[in-house]
XYZ file of N, CA and C in Angstrom:
726
model
N 56.551 17.031 -50.339
C 56.156 16.842 -51.743
C 55.694 18.168 -52.352
N 55.028 18.979 -51.520
C 54.545 20.259 -52.042
C 55.707 21.138 -52.470
N 56.809 21.105 -51.673
C 57.967 21.943 -52.025
C 58.594 21.475 -53.325
N 58.676 20.139 -53.500
C 59.251 19.597 -54.739
C 58.391 19.939 -55.935
N 57.078 19.828 -55.764
C 56.166 20.159 -56.867
C 56.299 21.620 -57.260
N 56.395 22.479 -56.261
C 56.540 23.910 -56.559
C 57.819 24.175 -57.333
N 58.877 23.424 -56.966
C 60.149 23.599 -57.673
C 60.030 23.164 -59.121
N 59.344 22.038 -59.359
C 59.161 21.549 -60.729
C 58.359 22.548 -61.541
N 57.295 23.058 -60.954
C 56.469 24.054 -61.639
C 57.267 25.308 -61.930
N 58.117 25.695 -60.959
C 58.935 26.894 -61.149
C 59.883 26.744 -62.309
N 60.522 25.556 -62.416
C 61.453 25.319 -63.519
C 60.720 25.330 -64.846
N 59.543 24.700 -64.881
C 58.765 24.690 -66.122
C 58.417 26.107 -66.557
N 57.956 26.894 -65.598
C 57.629 28.284 -65.919
C 58.837 29.082 -66.301
N 59.962 28.821 -65.608
C 61.180 29.558 -65.904
C 61.694 29.286 -67.296
N 61.649 28.010 -67.688
C 62.130 27.638 -69.020
C 61.320 28.329 -70.097
N 59.993 28.286 -69.954
C 59.136 28.848 -70.996
C 59.136 30.373 -70.975
N 59.159 30.945 -69.758
C 59.176 32.408 -69.678
C 60.460 32.969 -70.256
N 61.571 32.241 -70.092
C 62.848 32.711 -70.623
C 62.851 32.754 -72.139
N 62.009 31.921 -72.768
C 61.891 31.945 -74.230
C 61.473 33.327 -74.686
N 60.453 33.869 -74.057
C 59.943 35.178 -74.444
C 60.945 36.270 -74.150
N 61.549 36.230 -72.947
C 62.500 37.269 -72.550
C 63.731 37.249 -73.454
N 64.230 36.048 -73.736
C 65.412 35.948 -74.588
C 65.132 36.417 -76.002
N 63.927 36.118 -76.499
C 63.564 36.569 -77.843
C 63.561 38.087 -77.919
N 62.999 38.722 -76.878
C 62.956 40.178 -76.841
C 64.359 40.762 -76.801
N 65.215 40.211 -75.931
C 66.571 40.720 -75.807
C 67.350 40.567 -77.110
N 67.159 39.426 -77.765
C 67.868 39.196 -79.021
C 67.453 40.190 -80.091
N 66.149 40.449 -80.180
C 65.662 41.373 -81.204
C 66.096 42.808 -80.919
N 66.060 43.212 -79.649
C 66.521 44.550 -79.299
C 68.022 44.677 -79.560
N 68.751 43.577 -79.365
C 70.179 43.579 -79.647
C 70.443 43.830 -81.123
N 69.659 43.160 -81.982
C 69.789 43.354 -83.421
C 69.447 44.793 -83.791
N 68.345 45.295 -83.218
C 67.891 46.654 -83.549
C 68.910 47.702 -83.130
N 69.522 47.494 -81.965
C 70.505 48.471 -81.497
C 71.672 48.575 -82.463
N 72.128 47.442 -82.970
C 73.228 47.452 -83.923
C 72.806 48.012 -85.267
N 71.518 47.851 -85.596
C 71.027 48.430 -86.852
C 71.116 49.945 -86.797
N 70.720 50.533 -85.678
C 70.765 51.984 -85.542
C 72.214 52.472 -85.497
N 73.050 51.721 -84.806
C 74.454 52.117 -84.726
C 75.122 52.052 -86.098
N 74.704 51.069 -86.898
C 75.302 50.922 -88.223
C 74.982 52.109 -89.105
N 73.813 52.718 -88.896
C 73.400 53.868 -89.696
C 74.000 55.170 -89.183
N 74.638 55.144 -88.014
C 75.141 56.378 -87.420
C 76.365 56.916 -88.158
N 77.148 56.049 -88.759
C 78.332 56.531 -89.463
C 79.112 55.407 -90.109
N 79.809 55.719 -91.160
C 80.563 54.682 -91.873
C 81.771 54.218 -91.076
N 82.274 55.063 -90.175
C 83.443 54.662 -89.400
C 83.128 53.496 -88.490
N 81.929 53.485 -87.939
C 81.527 52.386 -87.073
C 81.424 51.097 -87.869
N 81.000 51.181 -89.112
C 80.886 49.992 -89.951
C 82.260 49.349 -90.163
N 83.284 50.186 -90.359
C 84.610 49.643 -90.600
C 85.142 48.932 -89.376
N 84.829 49.481 -88.192
C 85.322 48.887 -86.966
C 84.657 47.554 -86.675
N 83.418 47.413 -87.011
C 82.672 46.212 -86.667
C 82.970 45.032 -87.586
N 83.586 45.259 -88.769
C 83.919 44.151 -89.659
C 82.870 43.960 -90.720
N 82.946 42.851 -91.389
C 82.084 42.621 -92.541
C 81.266 41.348 -92.392
N 80.782 41.046 -91.168
C 80.021 39.814 -90.942
C 78.803 39.733 -91.840
N 78.035 40.829 -91.862
C 76.898 40.901 -92.785
C 76.848 42.314 -93.339
N 77.996 42.779 -93.838
C 78.147 44.173 -94.223
C 77.210 44.566 -95.338
N 76.903 43.656 -96.233
C 76.065 44.016 -97.361
C 74.652 44.392 -96.925
N 74.242 44.057 -95.704
C 72.906 44.409 -95.233
C 72.940 45.521 -94.200
N 74.113 46.071 -93.908
C 74.181 47.165 -92.953
C 74.093 46.684 -91.520
N 74.250 45.387 -91.234
C 74.203 44.861 -89.892
C 75.582 44.370 -89.506
N 75.826 44.269 -88.210
C 77.089 43.736 -87.727
C 76.805 42.784 -86.577
N 75.823 41.944 -86.760
C 75.471 40.947 -85.758
C 75.552 39.580 -86.411
N 76.387 38.714 -85.893
C 76.499 37.371 -86.454
C 75.502 36.447 -85.788
N 75.179 35.365 -86.473
C 74.222 34.409 -85.927
C 74.745 33.786 -84.646
N 76.063 33.689 -84.508
C 76.630 33.084 -83.310
C 76.485 33.977 -82.084
N 76.099 35.270 -82.283
C 75.939 36.174 -81.156
C 74.630 35.939 -80.418
N 73.688 35.238 -81.039
C 72.372 35.076 -80.448
C 72.311 33.771 -79.670
N 72.177 33.884 -78.377
C 72.062 32.700 -77.541
C 70.973 32.941 -76.501
N 70.215 31.911 -76.211
C 69.281 31.982 -75.104
C 70.067 31.789 -73.815
N 69.912 32.712 -72.874
C 70.604 32.584 -71.599
C 70.225 31.269 -70.933
N 68.960 30.940 -70.988
C 68.483 29.743 -70.316
C 69.017 28.476 -70.960
N 69.241 28.487 -72.281
C 69.720 27.280 -72.943
C 71.146 26.973 -72.524
N 71.908 27.996 -72.126
C 73.256 27.765 -71.635
C 73.203 27.300 -70.187
N 72.370 27.944 -69.386
C 72.276 27.614 -67.981
C 71.692 26.231 -67.748
N 70.794 25.778 -68.644
C 70.083 24.533 -68.427
C 70.747 23.337 -69.103
N 71.976 23.531 -69.660
C 72.640 22.427 -70.323
C 73.028 21.331 -69.350
N 73.286 21.712 -68.100
C 73.698 20.734 -67.112
C 72.513 19.869 -66.711
N 72.648 18.553 -66.863
C 71.551 17.657 -66.531
C 71.268 17.602 -65.051
N 72.227 18.063 -64.213
C 72.043 18.030 -62.774
C 71.589 19.372 -62.236
N 70.864 20.117 -63.070
C 70.375 21.445 -62.674
C 69.551 21.335 -61.387
N 69.816 22.196 -60.420
C 69.149 22.132 -59.115
C 67.858 22.928 -59.156
N 66.725 22.239 -59.086
C 65.433 22.903 -59.180
C 65.140 23.764 -57.949
N 65.617 23.331 -56.786
C 65.259 24.022 -55.554
C 65.848 25.420 -55.471
N 66.758 25.790 -56.390
C 67.393 27.098 -56.327
C 66.547 28.189 -56.963
N 65.394 27.841 -57.532
C 64.548 28.814 -58.221
C 63.331 29.137 -57.370
N 63.069 30.416 -57.215
C 61.879 30.878 -56.516
C 60.863 31.320 -57.561
N 59.636 30.818 -57.519
C 58.623 31.215 -58.515
C 58.448 32.722 -58.619
N 58.617 33.451 -57.518
C 58.439 34.899 -57.552
C 59.506 35.587 -58.390
N 60.655 34.917 -58.564
C 61.729 35.498 -59.375
C 61.492 35.321 -60.864
N 60.445 34.586 -61.230
C 60.176 34.279 -62.628
C 58.990 35.049 -63.174
N 58.518 36.028 -62.442
C 57.382 36.828 -62.905
C 57.800 37.649 -64.114
N 57.046 37.549 -65.192
C 57.346 38.285 -66.419
C 56.981 39.756 -66.236
N 57.866 40.631 -66.674
C 57.636 42.071 -66.545
C 56.344 42.472 -67.246
N 55.462 43.216 -66.585
C 54.159 43.541 -67.184
C 54.239 44.404 -68.433
N 55.382 45.057 -68.669
C 55.487 45.950 -69.827
C 56.076 45.264 -71.061
N 56.403 43.975 -70.975
C 57.029 43.314 -72.109
C 56.117 43.282 -73.329
N 54.826 43.019 -73.105
C 53.895 42.998 -74.231
C 53.832 44.360 -74.920
N 53.881 45.441 -74.126
C 53.829 46.783 -74.696
C 55.067 47.054 -75.548
N 56.211 46.545 -75.089
C 57.450 46.740 -75.857
C 57.354 46.050 -77.210
N 56.812 44.831 -77.219
C 56.671 44.114 -78.496
C 55.718 44.844 -79.434
N 54.675 45.435 -78.869
C 53.701 46.127 -79.695
C 54.212 47.455 -80.227
N 55.408 47.875 -79.809
C 55.960 49.154 -80.280
C 56.571 49.044 -81.671
N 56.509 47.827 -82.265
C 56.958 47.612 -83.650
C 58.434 47.913 -83.854
N 59.250 47.585 -82.870
C 60.689 47.798 -83.023
C 61.287 46.929 -84.115
N 60.595 45.832 -84.459
C 61.114 44.953 -85.511
C 61.194 45.649 -86.861
N 60.527 46.800 -87.015
C 60.575 47.502 -88.298
C 61.965 48.059 -88.582
N 62.811 48.133 -87.552
C 64.172 48.623 -87.778
C 65.009 47.591 -88.506
N 64.584 46.361 -88.556
C 65.355 45.298 -89.188
C 65.006 45.239 -90.672
N 66.020 45.050 -91.493
C 65.778 44.900 -92.931
C 65.058 43.587 -93.184
N 63.769 43.665 -93.420
C 62.952 42.463 -93.624
C 61.887 42.803 -94.650
N 62.337 42.982 -95.894
C 61.421 43.405 -96.946
C 60.349 42.367 -97.222
N 60.616 41.109 -96.900
C 59.651 40.050 -97.187
C 58.561 39.935 -96.132
N 58.763 40.524 -94.953
C 57.747 40.458 -93.900
C 57.781 39.170 -93.099
N 58.954 38.590 -92.931
C 59.089 37.333 -92.208
C 59.129 37.540 -90.693
N 59.859 38.552 -90.237
C 60.082 38.760 -88.810
C 58.781 38.899 -88.011
N 57.776 39.661 -88.486
C 56.535 39.785 -87.696
C 55.877 38.442 -87.386
N 55.899 37.523 -88.334
C 55.285 36.212 -88.099
C 56.117 35.402 -87.101
N 57.432 35.551 -87.163
C 58.275 34.891 -86.170
C 57.984 35.430 -84.772
N 57.826 36.741 -84.675
C 57.517 37.349 -83.382
C 56.185 36.852 -82.829
N 55.205 36.717 -83.695
C 53.905 36.232 -83.239
C 54.005 34.789 -82.742
N 54.833 33.987 -83.374
C 55.020 32.621 -82.909
C 55.708 32.603 -81.547
N 56.677 33.489 -81.351
C 57.349 33.572 -80.055
C 56.406 34.095 -78.981
N 55.520 35.009 -79.359
C 54.520 35.485 -78.408
C 53.579 34.356 -78.007
N 53.315 33.433 -78.938
C 52.507 32.266 -78.602
C 53.201 31.410 -77.557
N 54.524 31.251 -77.680
C 55.281 30.524 -76.658
C 55.159 31.209 -75.304
N 55.226 32.521 -75.317
C 55.108 33.299 -74.081
C 53.737 33.105 -73.440
N 52.692 33.178 -74.237
C 51.336 33.009 -73.700
C 51.147 31.602 -73.155
N 51.676 30.620 -73.865
C 51.570 29.242 -73.393
C 52.267 29.082 -72.049
N 53.423 29.726 -71.909
C 54.163 29.621 -70.647
C 53.385 30.236 -69.491
N 52.791 31.391 -69.719
C 52.036 32.055 -68.656
C 50.860 31.204 -68.187
N 50.118 30.690 -69.138
C 48.930 29.921 -68.778
C 49.301 28.556 -68.206
N 50.424 27.997 -68.670
C 50.866 26.710 -68.147
C 51.250 26.830 -66.678
N 51.974 27.888 -66.339
C 52.375 28.086 -64.942
C 51.138 28.251 -64.056
N 50.195 29.056 -64.518
C 48.972 29.276 -63.737
C 48.214 27.974 -63.511
N 48.121 27.162 -64.551
C 47.402 25.895 -64.439
C 48.158 24.886 -63.586
N 49.477 24.840 -63.771
C 50.287 23.855 -63.053
C 50.308 24.101 -61.547
N 50.267 25.364 -61.145
C 50.306 25.682 -59.723
C 49.102 25.110 -58.974
N 48.027 24.853 -59.702
C 46.816 24.341 -59.057
C 46.730 22.811 -59.101
N 47.740 22.167 -59.692
C 47.708 20.714 -59.842
C 48.540 20.024 -58.763
N 48.228 18.753 -58.519
C 48.961 17.969 -57.521
C 49.660 16.754 -58.137
N 49.634 16.625 -59.463
C 50.237 15.483 -60.132
C 51.695 15.799 -60.470
N 52.568 15.527 -59.530
C 53.962 15.923 -59.635
C 54.684 15.297 -60.820
N 54.575 14.010 -61.005
C 55.351 13.314 -62.019
C 55.055 13.814 -63.424
N 53.807 14.129 -63.693
C 53.443 14.611 -65.023
C 54.066 15.969 -65.297
N 54.214 16.778 -64.265
C 54.811 18.088 -64.485
C 56.327 18.000 -64.623
N 56.929 16.942 -64.095
C 58.347 16.701 -64.374
C 58.530 16.441 -65.869
N 57.625 15.674 -66.446
C 57.689 15.405 -67.887
C 57.478 16.679 -68.690
N 56.563 17.524 -68.237
C 56.344 18.807 -68.918
C 57.608 19.649 -68.893
N 58.304 19.652 -67.757
C 59.543 20.427 -67.649
C 60.587 19.917 -68.634
N 60.662 18.606 -68.808
C 61.629 18.030 -69.747
C 61.289 18.400 -71.187
N 59.997 18.377 -71.528
C 59.590 18.749 -72.883
C 59.861 20.228 -73.127
N 59.566 21.054 -72.129
C 59.817 22.491 -72.262
C 61.304 22.762 -72.482
N 62.151 22.004 -71.785
C 63.591 22.163 -71.962
C 64.015 21.817 -73.380
N 63.376 20.816 -73.976
C 63.732 20.404 -75.335
C 63.336 21.447 -76.375
N 62.407 22.349 -76.024
C 61.972 23.390 -76.957
C 63.001 24.516 -77.047
N 63.800 24.695 -76.009
C 64.736 25.815 -75.953
C 65.673 25.906 -77.158
N 66.366 24.837 -77.559
C 67.249 24.972 -78.720
C 66.499 25.295 -80.013
N 65.224 24.907 -80.083
C 64.423 25.221 -81.267
C 64.154 26.719 -81.346
N 63.883 27.322 -80.198
C 63.695 28.778 -80.160
C 65.001 29.477 -80.501
N 66.091 28.948 -79.977
C 67.409 29.517 -80.270
C 67.668 29.515 -81.771
N 67.302 28.430 -82.440
C 67.492 28.337 -83.896
C 66.667 29.375 -84.638
N 65.427 29.598 -84.195
C 64.576 30.604 -84.839
C 65.182 31.987 -84.680
N 65.679 32.290 -83.483
C 66.288 33.597 -83.244
C 67.503 33.815 -84.146
N 68.325 32.798 -84.277
C 69.505 32.938 -85.149
C 69.090 33.131 -86.605
N 68.043 32.424 -87.020
C 67.612 32.531 -88.415
C 67.042 33.902 -88.728
N 66.635 34.647 -87.695
C 66.092 35.988 -87.899
C 67.184 37.030 -88.047
N 68.433 36.640 -87.796
C 69.547 37.566 -87.978
C 69.853 37.699 -89.464
N 70.126 38.911 -89.921
C 70.452 39.105 -91.333
C 71.795 38.477 -91.676
N 71.993 38.026 -92.891
C 70.999 38.039 -93.971
C 69.951 36.940 -93.775
N 68.691 37.321 -93.833
C 67.601 36.385 -93.593
C 67.403 35.483 -94.810
N 67.396 34.183 -94.566
C 67.140 33.195 -95.615
C 65.734 32.633 -95.380
N 64.758 33.010 -96.192
C 63.363 32.613 -95.955
C 63.170 31.117 -95.749
N 63.818 30.299 -96.572
C 63.632 28.850 -96.441
C 64.199 28.345 -95.119
N 65.327 28.914 -94.714
C 65.921 28.519 -93.439
C 65.037 28.892 -92.264
N 64.450 30.098 -92.321
C 63.538 30.521 -91.257
C 62.326 29.601 -91.205
N 61.807 29.264 -92.378
C 60.634 28.376 -92.422
C 60.929 27.022 -91.777
N 62.073 26.448 -92.102
C 62.430 25.137 -91.548
C 62.557 25.179 -90.035
N 63.146 26.231 -89.518
C 63.334 26.333 -88.074
C 62.020 26.654 -87.368
N 61.183 27.458 -88.026
C 59.868 27.739 -87.446
C 59.013 26.477 -87.420
N 59.145 25.642 -88.431
C 58.401 24.380 -88.465
C 58.840 23.469 -87.321
N 60.144 23.418 -87.069
C 60.651 22.589 -85.965
C 60.151 23.115 -84.624
N 60.131 24.448 -84.484
C 59.619 25.043 -83.251
C 58.144 24.711 -83.061
N 57.381 24.812 -84.130
C 55.950 24.530 -84.039
C 55.705 23.076 -83.636
N 56.502 22.165 -84.170
C 56.354 20.757 -83.782
C 56.654 20.563 -82.296
N 57.716 21.219 -81.814
C 58.066 21.105 -80.407
C 56.996 21.668 -79.493
N 56.459 22.835 -79.863
C 55.422 23.462 -79.047
C 54.123 22.666 -79.134
N 53.860 22.067 -80.295
C 52.681 21.196 -80.424
C 52.755 20.034 -79.441
N 53.941 19.449 -79.317
C 54.128 18.361 -78.370
C 53.875 18.835 -76.945
N 54.434 19.986 -76.617
C 54.247 20.549 -75.282
C 52.780 20.872 -75.028
N 52.106 21.450 -76.037
C 50.699 21.787 -75.876
C 49.821 20.561 -75.698
N 50.113 19.519 -76.483
C 49.328 18.287 -76.374
C 49.514 17.643 -75.003
N 50.751 17.637 -74.518
C 51.017 17.071 -73.204
C 50.339 17.889 -72.105
N 50.294 19.210 -72.290
C 49.616 20.068 -71.324
C 48.127 19.757 -71.272
N 47.524 19.563 -72.444
C 46.100 19.229 -72.481
C 45.826 17.912 -71.769
N 46.693 16.924 -71.985
C 46.498 15.626 -71.345
C 46.753 15.693 -69.838
N 47.777 16.452 -69.456
C 48.149 16.520 -68.046
C 47.143 17.316 -67.222
N 46.734 18.459 -67.778
C 45.890 19.379 -67.019
C 44.411 19.286 -67.376
N 44.087 18.462 -68.379
C 42.695 18.316 -68.808
C 42.096 19.669 -69.201
N 42.829 20.386 -70.063
C 42.387 21.700 -70.544
C 42.419 21.698 -72.067
N 41.785 22.685 -72.664
C 41.729 22.763 -74.124
C 42.362 24.029 -74.680
N 42.719 24.978 -73.816
C 43.230 26.264 -74.297
C 44.536 26.175 -75.091
N 45.422 25.166 -74.869
C 46.630 25.133 -75.709
C 46.330 25.040 -77.203
N 45.210 24.395 -77.569
C 44.866 24.263 -78.988
C 44.643 25.618 -79.629
N 44.039 26.550 -78.898
C 43.805 27.887 -79.443
C 45.125 28.602 -79.721
N 46.075 28.474 -78.793
C 47.379 29.109 -78.972
C 48.125 28.474 -80.140
N 48.059 27.148 -80.219
C 48.747 26.437 -81.297
C 48.142 26.763 -82.663
N 46.825 26.925 -82.725
C 46.181 27.305 -83.985
C 46.668 28.674 -84.457
N 46.809 29.600 -83.510
C 47.297 30.937 -83.851
C 48.738 30.877 -84.352
N 49.563 30.100 -83.672
C 50.955 29.955 -84.103
C 51.027 29.300 -85.475
N 50.197 28.310 -85.716
C 50.202 27.624 -87.010
C 49.772 28.559 -88.138
N 48.833 29.463 -87.850
C 48.396 30.423 -88.857
C 49.572 31.292 -89.311
N 50.357 31.760 -88.349
C 51.511 32.590 -88.695
C 52.588 31.770 -89.392
N 52.713 30.509 -89.012
C 53.682 29.663 -89.707
C 53.278 29.460 -91.166
N 51.994 29.260 -91.421
C 51.532 29.061 -92.797
C 51.814 30.304 -93.645
N 51.644 31.487 -93.053
C 51.949 32.719 -93.782
C 53.451 32.831 -94.046
N 54.235 32.458 -93.045
C 55.687 32.473 -93.213
C 56.105 31.479 -94.293
N 55.474 30.327 -94.308
C 55.765 29.297 -95.306
C 55.447 29.802 -96.709
N 54.318 30.508 -96.852
C 53.932 31.046 -98.154
C 54.956 32.077 -98.637
N 55.445 32.907 -97.716
C 56.454 33.902 -98.076
C 57.727 33.212 -98.567
N 58.131 32.161 -97.855
C 59.335 31.431 -98.240
C 59.184 30.794 -99.612
N 58.000 30.254 -99.902
C 57.759 29.621 -101.202
C 57.818 30.656 -102.326
N 57.190 31.807 -102.102
C 57.229 32.868 -103.127
C 58.654 33.345 -103.365
N 59.398 33.480 -102.284
C 60.783 33.922 -102.414
C 61.612 32.913 -103.192
N 61.371 31.634 -102.943
C 62.108 30.589 -103.649
C 61.780 30.579 -105.139
N 60.497 30.746 -105.469
C 60.082 30.791 -106.876
C 60.695 31.993 -107.577
N 60.681 33.143 -106.895
C 61.262 34.348 -107.477
C 62.759 34.170 -107.728
N 63.431 33.537 -106.785
C 64.871 33.309 -106.940
C 65.150 32.403 -108.134
N 64.345 31.368 -108.293
C 64.539 30.460 -109.425
C 64.268 31.160 -110.744
N 63.239 32.007 -110.757
C 62.934 32.753 -111.989
C 64.079 33.683 -112.371
N 64.664 34.316 -111.363
C 65.786 35.211 -111.627
C 66.985 34.434 -112.158
N 67.202 33.242 -111.592
C 68.298 32.420 -112.090
C 68.068 32.001 -113.540
N 66.825 31.651 -113.869
C 66.505 31.250 -115.236
C 66.696 32.401 -116.205
N 66.306 33.614 -115.775
C 66.490 34.785 -116.633
C 67.964 35.048 -116.878
N 68.755 34.900 -115.824
C 70.196 35.111 -115.988
C 70.786 34.071 -116.929
N 70.347 32.823 -116.782
C 70.852 31.764 -117.662
C 70.442 32.016 -119.108
N 69.197 32.461 -119.308
C 68.741 32.769 -120.665
C 69.541 33.923 -121.255
N 69.851 34.912 -120.416
C 70.622 36.054 -120.879
C 72.006 35.650 -121.322
N 72.639 34.764 -120.555
C 73.972 34.282 -120.924
C 73.920 33.510 -122.240
N 72.859 32.706 -122.406
C 72.721 31.929 -123.642
C 72.567 32.829 -124.851
N 71.773 33.900 -124.707
C 71.553 34.836 -125.808
C 72.857 35.539 -126.173
N 73.606 35.950 -125.158
C 74.873 36.643 -125.412
C 75.848 35.728 -126.131
N 75.917 34.476 -125.676
C 76.822 33.529 -126.312
C 76.430 33.265 -127.761
N 75.122 33.232 -128.038
C 74.645 33.010 -129.401
C 75.021 34.172 -130.303
N 74.909 35.389 -129.753
C 75.243 36.572 -130.536
C 76.741 36.625 -130.848
N 77.532 36.157 -129.913
C 78.990 36.201 -130.107
C 79.443 35.184 -131.134
N 78.680 34.109 -131.261
C 79.054 33.099 -132.252
C 78.439 33.397 -133.612
């Protein structure tokens, strides 16, 4: 039973830890293409016009979580994972703090809040693994693993929404879905492990979501105002012509 429990805990940790790693890889992938796009116009012509108006050549379909592809099979073998193989690199936090996201065209300031929400997922995964390793309630951790697996496509959606051209309302909707999924996971963790720390992480993630939501609302209002001005301008021109 101990070996099975360790396998369940390993899968739970692996699923959540992969969220953070995949987010980092996706963002670095975007940044690399941003720098390459600025290197010369010839490279832009070769890459096509997927999002040419923003100077990027990364399509939303290019962003995939490795784990979301690997874990699609319902008969995934838990015993094939060693917990030691899932240790998160100690320098990952330092890489995120290097502000590489500034290379992305994000005049509205949406990406930093998305990154903070993903960092919350990473912190939750680290603390969940530590707590779960000390528990003996196997069945409850099987349920945690299933909930963690359900969060993966939500993270994938957030990553895709961060690819240019960024649509603030779309990012907000996907971030809201992610927050709901992580809230479920956090609540289940509190009930399973009899701990309170997930609430602190969820509060931090919710704070960044509220800021992201406010940005999306302002952007939507500005867009509507611009449309109204354009419509008024057309009306004035038509009146003058008649």
